[in-house]
Amino acid sequence: MSSAMNNRAFNLSVKPGGVPYSPLALTPGQDLKGYVFSKLGKATLFLMTCSSVFSVLLIFFFVIRESLIFFEQESLWSAITTHEWYPKSENPRHGMLALLAGSVYVTLASLFFSVPVGIMAAVFLSDLVSFKVRAVVKPVIEILAAIPSVAYGFFAVLVLAPWMQDHWGFSTGTNALNASIILSIMALPTIISVAEDSISSLGPELREASYGLGATRFETLFKVVIPAAHSGIIAAVILGMMRAIGETMVVWMASGNASQIPTPWWDLTQSVRTMTATIAGEMGETEHGSIHYGALFAVGVYLLIITFSLNLVSECFLARAKKAMGKT
Amino acid sequence: MNSRKLMVATLFLAMFVQGIQAETLQIDGSTTVGPIAEAFAEYFKGIYPDLEISVKKTGSGDGAKALGDNMCDVAAMSRFMKSVEFTKCANKGIMPVAHVVAMDGICIIVHPSNPVKALTTQQVQDIYLGKISNWRQVGGSNLAIVPVSRDTSSGTYETFHGLVMKKKDIASKVEYVNANPQAHARVSGNRGAIAYVGLGFVDKKVKVLSIDGVVPSKRTIVSGVYPVARPLFLFTNGYPKLGSMVHRFVTFHLTEVGQELVEAKKFVPVTDY
């Protein structure tokens, strides 16, 4: 007995009963190799993760650096408070207010369509529908996100625009309304899936307690479930908003690109131009290093500021939603 | 062993021959003329396999600069050289010579149902300035005018802006599209729309207006009667040595193939027959 133990302790290559026996202890070489490889693997993964962080920083750096050509001549404030965008004129003007207004119009109007539909769909998918239907419907909704935006753009220009002219009597079918309808469809999958996740993660206790108190299904959904999931829903809305504000191809094709602020201000049937569309439409052939080039990057800086702050807010709400989930 | 020696020798010989025959031709300049130069270059590659030919599309200004710096053999330009550019070249001992390869004629188009048949340059300008906003004001039906322009970085816009707008700023309500087919689609799909496209993009789905009483056609554009047209240039350093590759390139538009290529790129070849 004791000799067997001794054998085990000192001769690690013993294979009792013919079963392959792998020792727990490692030779120094193996040990070193393991150490080096684990560190190396960690470092590689760290670098890969960093590359995306690094590229974000690079983008910020690059966009801001290129926009300096413009900001040397005009202040951050004066550019955004004038509305005449005539970069190729004899007397070039780079007022971005109309472009900012265009982006805001199109984004807010698209939220006006997509938020109610998105939240209702999320509630329906998480609380009302049978598992079988849900298993079909949810992937189909997510396909919406996979359709390339240029396909949406073609639909906007070739189907929706003429239809609006013929049936609603608009003088032009490519307008703020057209762009925002298309954008709202594009934002739907984001809004639905994030909101649905947060609503269904609430757990049955809350709903059962509400039913137990005698609430109807309607009351439970609208007075208990939706308020309880509000952080996740707000995050969903902001993510949808970012999708809409950052979208380029669709707005370039569908919004008409007139750099004006509609008069009267609520008239969505007029054509507008967004910040993203301006960059996409004019960057291609602008002379490198010219003031126009700098101005386009300045538009990019404003866009970055907007999306960055929206992203921060949504992160904030998502964190809050996670915390709330942890408590229940 | 022997065969390997032979191979090396052949390779060496091939390199040597290549070194003698390889000629380079560098073209730089306008994005408007670029497609023509590219089409020519593509054809040249086919008939002269040893020719190294490159086409850069940077812009007319960059083309003029490159010619002055001796960085290219041919500068493609959608406008004539400015006196500053010309002087710069001349000071460096380079004498720019212009070759007109094609004409760029721009048609003003409206929806086929529009009763208006003719406008003057002034009227078109007023439409794009926002002074005229209803077709009734120019003899049409009571319908709002939806003016559509090309994006400001296109050569077509440049021509229109110079020849029709006389460099005045287009009204802010004017819509923008970034390609000729899109302008065409917008007009064929909207009864009140007006837009401008190159002559090659006109078909039955849109109606071409006569401008200042002249209907745009190859003939009227080439003869200069139609007001919204401009020549497109290739600039070389002096008149190229006859028979050289540069000479063949800048005279290629005179050949049948050259003219077909110009037309395929939706420009008007320079002929009068």
Coordinates of C-alpha atoms in Angstrom, one line a residue:
Chain A
M1 CA 0.0 0.0 0.0
S2 CA 2.6 2.5 1.1
S3 CA 5.0 1.4 -1.6
A4 CA 2.3 1.9 -4.2
M5 CA 1.7 5.4 -2.9
N6 CA 5.4 6.1 -3.0
N7 CA 5.4 4.9 -6.6
R8 CA 2.7 7.4 -7.4
A9 CA 4.4 10.2 -5.7
F10 CA 7.8 9.8 -7.3
N11 CA 7.2 8.0 -10.5
L12 CA 4.5 9.9 -12.3
S13 CA 4.5 7.8 -15.4
V14 CA 3.0 4.8 -13.7
K15 CA -0.2 3.7 -15.4
P16 CA -2.3 1.7 -12.9
G17 CA -4.4 -1.0 -14.4
G18 CA -3.2 -0.2 -17.9
V19 CA -5.5 2.9 -18.1
P20 CA -3.7 5.8 -19.7
Y21 CA -2.9 8.0 -16.8
S22 CA -2.1 11.7 -17.3
P23 CA -0.2 13.3 -14.4
L24 CA -1.5 16.4 -12.8
A25 CA 1.9 18.0 -12.5
L26 CA 3.6 19.4 -15.5
T27 CA 7.2 19.4 -16.5
P28 CA 8.9 22.8 -16.3
G29 CA 8.9 23.0 -20.1
Q30 CA 5.2 22.3 -20.4
D31 CA 4.6 24.8 -17.6
L32 CA 6.5 27.5 -19.3
K33 CA 4.9 26.7 -22.6
G34 CA 1.4 26.9 -21.1
Y35 CA 2.3 30.2 -19.4
V36 CA 3.6 31.8 -22.5
F37 CA 0.7 30.6 -24.7
S38 CA -1.9 31.7 -22.2
K39 CA -0.3 35.1 -22.0
L40 CA 0.1 35.3 -25.8
G41 CA -3.5 34.2 -26.4
K42 CA -4.7 36.8 -23.9
A43 CA -2.6 39.5 -25.5
T44 CA -3.8 38.6 -29.0
L45 CA -7.4 38.7 -27.9
F46 CA -6.8 42.0 -26.1
L47 CA -5.3 43.5 -29.3
M48 CA -8.2 42.3 -31.4
T49 CA -10.7 43.8 -29.0
C50 CA -8.7 47.0 -28.8
S51 CA -8.7 47.3 -32.6
S52 CA -12.3 48.3 -32.6
V53 CA -11.8 50.7 -29.7
F54 CA -8.8 52.0 -31.6
S55 CA -10.7 52.5 -34.8
V56 CA -13.3 54.5 -33.0
L57 CA -10.6 56.8 -31.6
L58 CA -9.0 56.9 -35.1
I59 CA -12.3 57.9 -36.7
F60 CA -12.8 60.7 -34.1
F61 CA -9.3 61.9 -34.7
F62 CA -9.4 61.8 -38.4
V63 CA -12.8 63.4 -38.8
I64 CA -11.9 66.2 -36.4
R65 CA -8.5 66.8 -38.0
E66 CA -10.0 67.1 -41.5
S67 CA -12.7 69.4 -40.3
L68 CA -10.1 71.8 -38.9
I69 CA -9.7 73.4 -42.3
F70 CA -13.3 74.5 -42.0
F71 CA -13.3 75.5 -38.3
E72 CA -10.3 77.7 -38.9
Q73 CA -12.6 80.0 -40.9
E74 CA -15.9 79.5 -39.2
S75 CA -16.9 79.0 -35.6
L76 CA -18.7 75.9 -34.4
W77 CA -21.7 78.0 -33.6
S78 CA -22.0 80.2 -36.7
A79 CA -22.0 77.2 -39.0
I80 CA -24.9 75.6 -37.3
T81 CA -27.0 78.7 -36.9
T82 CA -27.1 79.8 -40.6
H83 CA -29.0 77.8 -43.2
E84 CA -27.6 78.6 -46.6
W85 CA -25.7 75.6 -47.9
Y86 CA -23.9 76.8 -51.1
P87 CA -20.5 75.2 -51.1
K88 CA -19.9 75.4 -54.8
S89 CA -21.1 79.0 -55.2
E90 CA -19.0 82.0 -56.3
N91 CA -19.4 83.1 -52.7
P92 CA -19.4 79.8 -50.8
R93 CA -21.6 79.6 -47.8
H94 CA -21.7 76.6 -45.4
G95 CA -24.7 77.1 -43.2
M96 CA -25.7 73.7 -41.8
L97 CA -28.9 74.6 -40.0
A98 CA -31.1 73.3 -42.9
L99 CA -29.2 70.1 -43.0
L100 CA -29.5 69.6 -39.2
A101 CA -33.2 70.4 -39.5
G102 CA -33.5 67.9 -42.3
S103 CA -31.9 65.1 -40.2
V104 CA -34.1 66.0 -37.1
Y105 CA -37.3 66.2 -39.2
V106 CA -36.7 62.9 -40.8
T107 CA -35.6 61.1 -37.6
L108 CA -38.4 62.4 -35.4
A109 CA -41.1 61.7 -38.0
S110 CA -39.8 58.2 -38.5
L111 CA -39.9 57.7 -34.7
F112 CA -43.5 59.0 -34.7
F113 CA -44.4 56.0 -36.9
S114 CA -42.0 53.3 -35.7
V115 CA -42.2 53.8 -31.9
P116 CA -45.9 53.0 -31.3
V117 CA -45.9 50.2 -33.8
G118 CA -42.6 48.8 -32.5
I119 CA -43.7 48.8 -28.8
M120 CA -47.1 47.3 -29.6
A121 CA -45.4 44.6 -31.7
A122 CA -43.0 43.9 -28.9
V123 CA -45.8 43.6 -26.3
F124 CA -47.7 41.4 -28.7
L125 CA -44.7 39.1 -29.3
S126 CA -43.7 38.8 -25.7
D127 CA -47.1 38.5 -24.0
L128 CA -50.0 37.7 -26.3
V129 CA -48.9 35.4 -29.1
S130 CA -48.4 31.7 -29.0
F131 CA -44.9 30.4 -29.1
K132 CA -45.4 28.8 -32.6
V133 CA -46.4 32.1 -34.2
R134 CA -43.7 34.0 -32.4
A135 CA -41.1 31.5 -33.7
V136 CA -42.1 32.5 -37.2
V137 CA -42.8 36.2 -36.8
K138 CA -39.7 37.2 -35.0
P139 CA -37.2 36.0 -37.6
V140 CA -39.3 37.5 -40.3
I141 CA -39.1 40.9 -38.6
E142 CA -35.4 40.5 -38.2
I143 CA -35.1 39.9 -42.0
L144 CA -36.2 43.6 -42.4
A145 CA -32.8 44.5 -40.9
A146 CA -31.0 42.4 -43.4
I147 CA -32.5 44.1 -46.5
P148 CA -29.9 46.5 -48.0
S149 CA -30.8 50.1 -47.6
V150 CA -30.4 50.7 -51.3
A151 CA -33.3 48.3 -51.9
Y152 CA -35.5 50.4 -49.6
G153 CA -34.3 53.4 -51.5
F154 CA -35.5 52.0 -54.8
F155 CA -38.8 51.2 -53.3
A156 CA -39.1 54.8 -52.0
V157 CA -38.3 56.4 -55.3
L158 CA -40.0 54.0 -57.7
V159 CA -43.1 53.0 -55.7
L160 CA -43.8 55.2 -52.8
A161 CA -43.0 58.6 -54.4
P162 CA -45.2 58.2 -57.5
W163 CA -48.0 56.7 -55.3
M164 CA -47.9 59.8 -53.0
Q165 CA -48.0 62.1 -56.0
D166 CA -51.0 60.3 -57.5
H167 CA -53.0 59.5 -54.4
W168 CA -52.2 62.3 -52.0
G169 CA -51.7 65.1 -54.5
F170 CA -48.2 66.0 -53.4
S171 CA -46.2 68.1 -55.9
T172 CA -43.2 66.0 -55.2
G173 CA -43.1 62.4 -53.9
T174 CA -39.5 62.5 -52.7
N175 CA -40.0 64.4 -49.5
A176 CA -39.5 64.3 -45.8
L177 CA -42.6 62.1 -45.3
N178 CA -41.4 59.5 -47.8
A179 CA -38.0 59.2 -46.2
S180 CA -39.4 59.0 -42.7
I181 CA -41.9 56.3 -43.6
I182 CA -39.1 54.2 -45.1
L183 CA -36.8 54.9 -42.2
S184 CA -39.4 53.9 -39.7
I185 CA -39.7 50.5 -41.4
M186 CA -35.9 50.2 -41.2
A187 CA -35.9 51.1 -37.5
L188 CA -38.6 48.7 -36.6
P189 CA -36.5 45.5 -36.2
T190 CA -34.1 47.2 -33.8
I191 CA -36.9 48.7 -31.8
I192 CA -39.0 45.5 -31.7
S193 CA -36.2 43.1 -30.8
V194 CA -34.6 45.3 -28.0
A195 CA -38.0 46.2 -26.5
E196 CA -39.2 42.6 -26.8
D197 CA -36.1 41.4 -25.0
S198 CA -36.6 43.8 -22.1
I199 CA -40.3 43.1 -21.8
S200 CA -40.0 39.3 -21.8
S201 CA -37.1 39.4 -19.4
L202 CA -39.3 40.8 -16.7
G203 CA -40.4 37.4 -15.6
P204 CA -43.9 36.0 -14.8
E205 CA -44.0 37.2 -11.2
L206 CA -44.9 40.8 -12.0
R207 CA -47.7 39.8 -14.3
E208 CA -49.1 37.1 -12.0
A209 CA -49.1 39.6 -9.1
S210 CA -51.0 42.0 -11.3
Y211 CA -53.5 39.4 -12.4
G212 CA -53.8 38.3 -8.8
L213 CA -54.8 41.8 -7.8
G214 CA -57.7 41.6 -10.3
A215 CA -56.2 43.6 -13.1
T216 CA -57.3 42.8 -16.6
R217 CA -54.8 41.9 -19.3
F218 CA -54.9 45.4 -20.8
E219 CA -54.3 47.0 -17.4
T220 CA -51.5 44.6 -16.7
L221 CA -49.8 45.3 -20.0
F222 CA -50.1 49.1 -20.0
K223 CA -49.9 49.9 -16.3
V224 CA -47.5 47.2 -15.1
V225 CA -45.4 45.6 -17.8
I226 CA -44.6 48.5 -20.0
P227 CA -43.8 50.9 -17.1
A228 CA -41.6 48.2 -15.6
A229 CA -39.7 47.7 -18.8
H230 CA -39.4 51.4 -19.6
S231 CA -35.6 51.5 -19.4
G232 CA -35.2 48.9 -22.0
I233 CA -38.0 50.4 -24.2
I234 CA -36.3 53.8 -24.1
A235 CA -33.0 52.2 -25.0
A236 CA -34.8 50.5 -27.9
V237 CA -36.2 53.8 -29.1
I238 CA -32.8 55.5 -28.9
L239 CA -31.2 52.6 -30.8
G240 CA -33.9 53.0 -33.5
M241 CA -33.3 56.7 -33.6
M242 CA -29.6 56.1 -34.2
R243 CA -30.4 53.8 -37.0
A244 CA -32.6 56.5 -38.5
I245 CA -30.2 59.4 -38.1
G246 CA -27.2 57.5 -39.4
E247 CA -29.0 56.1 -42.4
T248 CA -27.6 57.6 -45.7
M249 CA -28.6 55.8 -48.8
V250 CA -32.4 55.8 -48.2
V251 CA -32.5 59.5 -47.3
W252 CA -30.3 60.4 -50.2
M253 CA -32.7 58.7 -52.6
A254 CA -36.1 59.4 -50.9
S255 CA -35.9 62.8 -49.3
G256 CA -35.3 64.9 -52.4
N257 CA -32.2 66.6 -51.0
A258 CA -33.4 70.2 -51.2
S259 CA -31.4 72.1 -48.6
Q260 CA -34.2 74.0 -47.1
I261 CA -36.2 74.2 -43.9
P262 CA -39.8 73.6 -44.8
T263 CA -42.2 76.5 -44.6
P264 CA -44.5 76.2 -42.7
W265 CA -42.3 74.3 -40.4
W266 CA -44.6 71.3 -40.0
D267 CA -44.9 70.6 -43.7
L268 CA -43.4 67.2 -44.1
T269 CA -44.5 67.0 -47.8
Q270 CA -41.6 69.3 -48.7
S271 CA -38.2 68.0 -49.7
V272 CA -35.4 68.2 -47.2
R273 CA -31.8 67.2 -47.1
T274 CA -30.1 65.4 -44.2
M275 CA -26.5 65.7 -42.9
T276 CA -25.6 62.1 -43.9
A277 CA -27.0 62.6 -47.5
T278 CA -25.0 65.7 -47.9
I279 CA -21.7 64.0 -47.0
A280 CA -22.5 61.0 -49.2
G281 CA -23.6 63.1 -52.1
E282 CA -20.9 65.7 -52.2
M283 CA -17.8 64.0 -50.8
G284 CA -17.0 61.9 -53.9
E285 CA -15.7 64.7 -56.1
T286 CA -14.8 67.4 -53.7
E287 CA -11.2 68.7 -54.0
H288 CA -9.1 67.3 -51.2
G289 CA -8.2 70.0 -48.7
S290 CA -10.7 72.6 -49.9
I291 CA -13.0 74.5 -47.6
H292 CA -15.9 72.5 -49.0
Y293 CA -14.1 69.2 -48.0
G294 CA -13.5 70.6 -44.5
A295 CA -17.2 71.6 -44.3
L296 CA -18.3 68.1 -45.1
F297 CA -16.1 66.8 -42.3
A298 CA -17.5 69.4 -40.0
V299 CA -21.0 68.0 -40.8
G300 CA -19.5 64.7 -39.9
V301 CA -18.3 66.1 -36.5
Y302 CA -21.8 67.3 -35.7
L303 CA -23.2 63.9 -36.7
L304 CA -20.6 62.2 -34.5
I305 CA -21.5 64.4 -31.5
I306 CA -25.2 63.6 -32.0
T307 CA -24.8 59.8 -32.3
F308 CA -22.2 59.6 -29.6
S309 CA -24.4 61.4 -27.1
L310 CA -27.4 59.3 -28.2
N311 CA -25.3 56.2 -27.7
L312 CA -24.3 57.2 -24.2
V313 CA -27.9 57.8 -23.2
S314 CA -29.0 54.5 -24.6
E315 CA -26.1 52.7 -22.8
C316 CA -27.2 54.4 -19.6
F317 CA -30.8 53.2 -20.0
L318 CA -29.7 49.7 -20.9
A319 CA -27.5 49.5 -17.8
R320 CA -30.5 50.7 -15.8
A321 CA -32.7 48.0 -17.4
K322 CA -30.2 45.3 -16.5
K323 CA -30.0 46.6 -12.9
A324 CA -33.8 46.5 -12.6
M325 CA -33.8 43.0 -13.9
G326 CA -31.3 41.9 -11.3
K327 CA -33.5 43.2 -8.5
T328 CA -36.6 41.3 -9.5
Chain B
M1 CA 19.3 21.5 -68.0
N2 CA 19.4 22.7 -71.5
S3 CA 15.7 23.5 -71.5
R4 CA 16.1 25.6 -68.4
K5 CA 18.9 27.6 -70.0
L6 CA 16.7 28.2 -72.9
M7 CA 13.9 29.3 -70.7
V8 CA 16.0 31.8 -68.9
A9 CA 17.3 33.1 -72.2
T10 CA 13.8 33.5 -73.5
L11 CA 12.7 35.2 -70.4
F12 CA 15.6 37.6 -70.6
L13 CA 14.9 38.3 -74.2
A14 CA 11.2 38.9 -73.5
M15 CA 12.1 41.3 -70.7
F16 CA 14.5 43.1 -73.0
V17 CA 12.0 43.4 -75.8
Q18 CA 9.3 44.5 -73.4
G19 CA 11.7 47.2 -72.1
I20 CA 12.1 48.6 -75.6
Q21 CA 8.4 48.4 -76.6
A22 CA 6.8 49.4 -73.3
E23 CA 5.4 52.9 -73.7
T24 CA 3.5 54.7 -71.1
L25 CA 0.6 57.0 -71.4
Q26 CA -0.7 58.8 -68.4
I27 CA -4.0 60.7 -68.4
D28 CA -5.2 62.8 -65.6
G29 CA -8.0 65.2 -65.1
S30 CA -11.8 65.9 -65.3
T31 CA -14.3 63.4 -64.0
T32 CA -16.6 64.4 -66.8
V33 CA -14.1 63.6 -69.6
G34 CA -12.7 60.7 -67.6
P35 CA -15.2 58.1 -68.9
I36 CA -14.3 59.0 -72.5
A37 CA -10.5 58.8 -71.7
E38 CA -11.2 55.4 -70.0
A39 CA -13.1 54.0 -72.9
F40 CA -10.3 55.1 -75.3
A41 CA -7.7 53.6 -72.9
E42 CA -9.5 50.3 -72.7
Y43 CA -9.5 50.1 -76.5
F44 CA -5.9 51.1 -76.7
K45 CA -5.0 48.3 -74.3
G46 CA -6.6 45.9 -76.7
I47 CA -4.7 47.0 -79.7
Y48 CA -1.3 47.8 -78.0
P49 CA -0.9 45.1 -75.4
D50 CA 2.5 46.5 -74.3
L51 CA 1.2 50.0 -73.7
E52 CA 1.0 51.0 -70.1
I53 CA -1.9 53.4 -69.9
S54 CA -3.4 54.9 -66.8
V55 CA -6.4 57.1 -66.4
K56 CA -6.9 59.2 -63.2
K57 CA -10.1 61.0 -62.6
T58 CA -9.2 63.8 -60.2
G59 CA -10.8 66.9 -61.6
S60 CA -10.1 69.5 -64.3
G61 CA -7.9 71.7 -62.0
D62 CA -5.8 68.7 -61.0
G63 CA -5.4 67.7 -64.6
A64 CA -4.1 71.1 -65.5
K65 CA -1.7 71.0 -62.6
A66 CA -0.4 67.6 -63.5
L67 CA 0.3 68.6 -67.1
G68 CA 2.2 71.6 -65.8
D69 CA 4.2 69.5 -63.5
N70 CA 4.9 67.0 -66.3
M71 CA 3.1 64.3 -64.3
C72 CA 0.9 63.3 -67.1
D73 CA 0.9 63.2 -70.9
V74 CA -2.7 64.1 -71.4
A75 CA -4.8 66.3 -69.2
A76 CA -8.6 65.8 -69.6
M77 CA -10.5 69.0 -68.9
S78 CA -14.2 69.9 -69.0
R79 CA -13.3 73.6 -69.4
F80 CA -10.6 75.5 -71.1
M81 CA -7.5 76.3 -69.0
K82 CA -7.7 79.4 -66.9
S83 CA -5.1 82.0 -67.7
V84 CA -3.3 81.3 -64.3
E85 CA -3.0 77.6 -65.2
F86 CA -1.9 78.4 -68.7
T87 CA 0.8 80.8 -67.4
K88 CA 2.0 78.3 -64.9
C89 CA 2.5 75.7 -67.6
A90 CA 4.1 78.1 -69.9
N91 CA 6.6 79.2 -67.2
K92 CA 7.7 75.6 -66.9
G93 CA 8.2 75.4 -70.6
I94 CA 5.0 73.4 -71.3
M95 CA 2.8 74.7 -74.0
P96 CA -0.8 73.4 -73.5
V97 CA -2.6 72.5 -76.7
A98 CA -6.3 71.8 -76.6
H99 CA -8.0 69.0 -78.5
V100 CA -11.8 68.9 -78.5
V101 CA -12.8 65.3 -78.1
A102 CA -16.5 65.6 -77.7
M103 CA -19.3 68.0 -77.0
D104 CA -21.4 67.9 -73.8
G105 CA -24.9 68.9 -74.6
I106 CA -27.4 69.3 -71.8
C107 CA -31.1 68.9 -72.4
I108 CA -33.8 70.4 -70.3
I109 CA -36.5 67.7 -69.8
V110 CA -40.0 67.6 -68.5
H111 CA -42.8 65.1 -68.1
P112 CA -44.4 64.0 -71.5
S113 CA -47.8 65.3 -70.3
N114 CA -46.5 68.8 -69.8
P115 CA -47.9 71.1 -72.6
V116 CA -44.9 73.4 -72.4
K117 CA -42.6 72.9 -75.4
A118 CA -40.1 75.7 -75.3
L119 CA -38.4 77.9 -72.7
T120 CA -35.8 80.5 -72.9
T121 CA -32.5 80.3 -71.0
Q122 CA -33.8 83.1 -68.8
Q123 CA -37.0 81.2 -68.0
V124 CA -35.0 78.1 -67.0
Q125 CA -32.8 80.2 -64.8
D126 CA -35.8 81.8 -63.1
I127 CA -37.3 78.4 -62.5
Y128 CA -34.1 77.3 -60.7
L129 CA -33.8 80.6 -58.9
G130 CA -37.3 80.0 -57.6
K131 CA -38.7 83.1 -59.3
I132 CA -41.1 81.0 -61.4
S133 CA -42.8 78.3 -59.4
N134 CA -45.9 77.4 -61.5
W135 CA -46.0 76.0 -65.0
R136 CA -48.9 78.5 -65.6
Q137 CA -46.3 81.3 -65.6
V138 CA -44.6 79.9 -68.6
G139 CA -47.7 79.0 -70.6
G140 CA -48.4 75.6 -69.1
S141 CA -51.1 74.2 -66.9
N142 CA -51.7 75.2 -63.3
L143 CA -49.2 72.9 -61.7
A144 CA -46.3 73.5 -59.2
I145 CA -42.9 73.2 -60.8
V146 CA -40.6 70.7 -59.1
P147 CA -37.1 71.6 -60.2
V148 CA -34.5 68.8 -60.0
S149 CA -30.8 69.4 -60.2
R150 CA -27.7 67.1 -60.4
D151 CA -25.4 67.1 -57.4
T152 CA -23.0 70.0 -57.2
S153 CA -19.9 67.8 -57.8
S154 CA -21.0 66.6 -61.2
G155 CA -19.7 67.9 -64.5
T156 CA -23.3 68.2 -65.8
Y157 CA -24.1 70.5 -62.9
E158 CA -21.0 72.6 -63.7
T159 CA -22.1 73.0 -67.3
F160 CA -25.7 73.9 -66.3
H161 CA -24.5 76.2 -63.5
G162 CA -22.2 78.1 -65.9
L163 CA -24.3 78.3 -69.0
V164 CA -27.9 78.5 -67.7
M165 CA -27.6 79.8 -64.1
K166 CA -24.7 82.2 -65.1
K167 CA -23.1 81.1 -61.8
K168 CA -26.0 82.3 -59.7
D169 CA -27.0 80.2 -56.7
I170 CA -29.8 77.7 -57.3
A171 CA -32.8 78.1 -55.0
S172 CA -32.8 76.0 -51.8
K173 CA -36.1 74.3 -52.7
V174 CA -34.4 72.6 -55.7
E175 CA -34.1 68.8 -55.3
Y176 CA -30.8 67.0 -56.0
V177 CA -30.1 63.6 -57.5
N178 CA -26.7 62.1 -58.1
A179 CA -26.9 60.5 -61.5
N180 CA -28.4 61.2 -64.9
P181 CA -30.7 58.1 -64.8
Q182 CA -32.1 59.3 -61.5
A183 CA -32.9 62.7 -62.9
H184 CA -34.6 61.0 -65.8
A185 CA -36.6 58.7 -63.4
R186 CA -37.6 61.7 -61.3
V187 CA -39.0 63.6 -64.4
S188 CA -40.7 60.6 -65.9
G189 CA -42.4 59.9 -62.6
N190 CA -43.6 63.5 -61.7
R191 CA -45.8 65.6 -63.9
G192 CA -44.5 68.9 -62.5
A193 CA -40.8 68.1 -62.6
I194 CA -38.1 69.7 -64.7
A195 CA -34.5 68.5 -64.8
Y196 CA -31.4 68.5 -67.0
V197 CA -29.5 65.5 -68.4
G198 CA -26.9 64.8 -71.1
L199 CA -28.3 64.3 -74.6
G200 CA -27.6 60.6 -74.5
F201 CA -30.0 60.0 -71.6
V202 CA -33.1 61.4 -73.4
D203 CA -35.8 58.9 -74.5
K204 CA -39.5 58.7 -75.1
K205 CA -40.4 58.8 -71.4
V206 CA -39.4 62.4 -71.1
K207 CA -40.0 65.4 -73.2
V208 CA -37.1 67.6 -74.3
L209 CA -37.7 71.3 -74.4
S210 CA -36.3 73.6 -77.0
I211 CA -34.2 76.3 -75.4
D212 CA -34.1 79.8 -77.0
G213 CA -36.0 78.3 -79.9
V214 CA -33.4 75.6 -80.6
V215 CA -34.1 71.9 -80.3
P216 CA -31.1 70.0 -78.9
S217 CA -29.7 67.5 -81.3
K218 CA -26.3 66.3 -82.3
R219 CA -26.3 68.8 -85.1
T220 CA -27.3 71.8 -83.1
I221 CA -25.0 70.9 -80.3
V222 CA -21.9 70.4 -82.4
S223 CA -22.6 73.5 -84.5
G224 CA -22.9 75.6 -81.4
V225 CA -26.5 76.8 -82.1
Y226 CA -27.9 75.1 -79.0
P227 CA -27.0 77.3 -76.0
V228 CA -26.5 74.7 -73.3
A229 CA -23.5 72.8 -74.6
R230 CA -19.7 72.9 -74.0
P231 CA -16.7 71.3 -75.6
L232 CA -14.7 68.7 -73.7
F233 CA -10.9 68.9 -74.0
L234 CA -7.8 66.9 -73.9
F235 CA -4.7 69.0 -73.3
T236 CA -1.2 68.0 -74.4
N237 CA 2.2 69.6 -74.1
G238 CA 2.6 71.2 -77.6
Y239 CA 1.1 69.3 -80.5
P240 CA 2.2 65.7 -80.0
K241 CA 4.8 64.2 -82.3
L242 CA 2.9 62.8 -85.3
G243 CA 2.5 59.1 -85.0
S244 CA 3.4 59.0 -81.3
M245 CA 1.1 57.2 -78.8
V246 CA -0.1 60.6 -77.4
H247 CA -0.9 61.7 -81.0
R248 CA -2.9 58.5 -81.6
F249 CA -4.7 59.0 -78.4
V250 CA -5.8 62.6 -78.8
T251 CA -6.9 62.0 -82.4
F252 CA -8.7 58.8 -81.7
H253 CA -12.0 60.5 -81.4
L254 CA -11.8 61.2 -85.2
T255 CA -12.0 57.5 -85.9
E256 CA -15.2 55.6 -86.3
V257 CA -14.5 53.5 -83.1
G258 CA -13.6 56.7 -81.2
Q259 CA -16.9 58.3 -82.2
E260 CA -18.9 55.2 -81.2
L261 CA -17.1 55.2 -77.8
V262 CA -17.9 58.9 -77.3
E263 CA -21.5 58.2 -78.1
A264 CA -21.6 55.2 -75.8
K265 CA -20.5 57.5 -73.0
K266 CA -23.6 59.7 -73.8
F267 CA -21.6 62.6 -75.3
V268 CA -21.9 64.1 -78.7
P269 CA -19.0 63.3 -81.1
V270 CA -17.5 66.2 -82.9
T271 CA -18.5 65.7 -86.6
D272 CA -20.7 67.6 -89.0
Y273 CA -22.1 65.3 -91.5

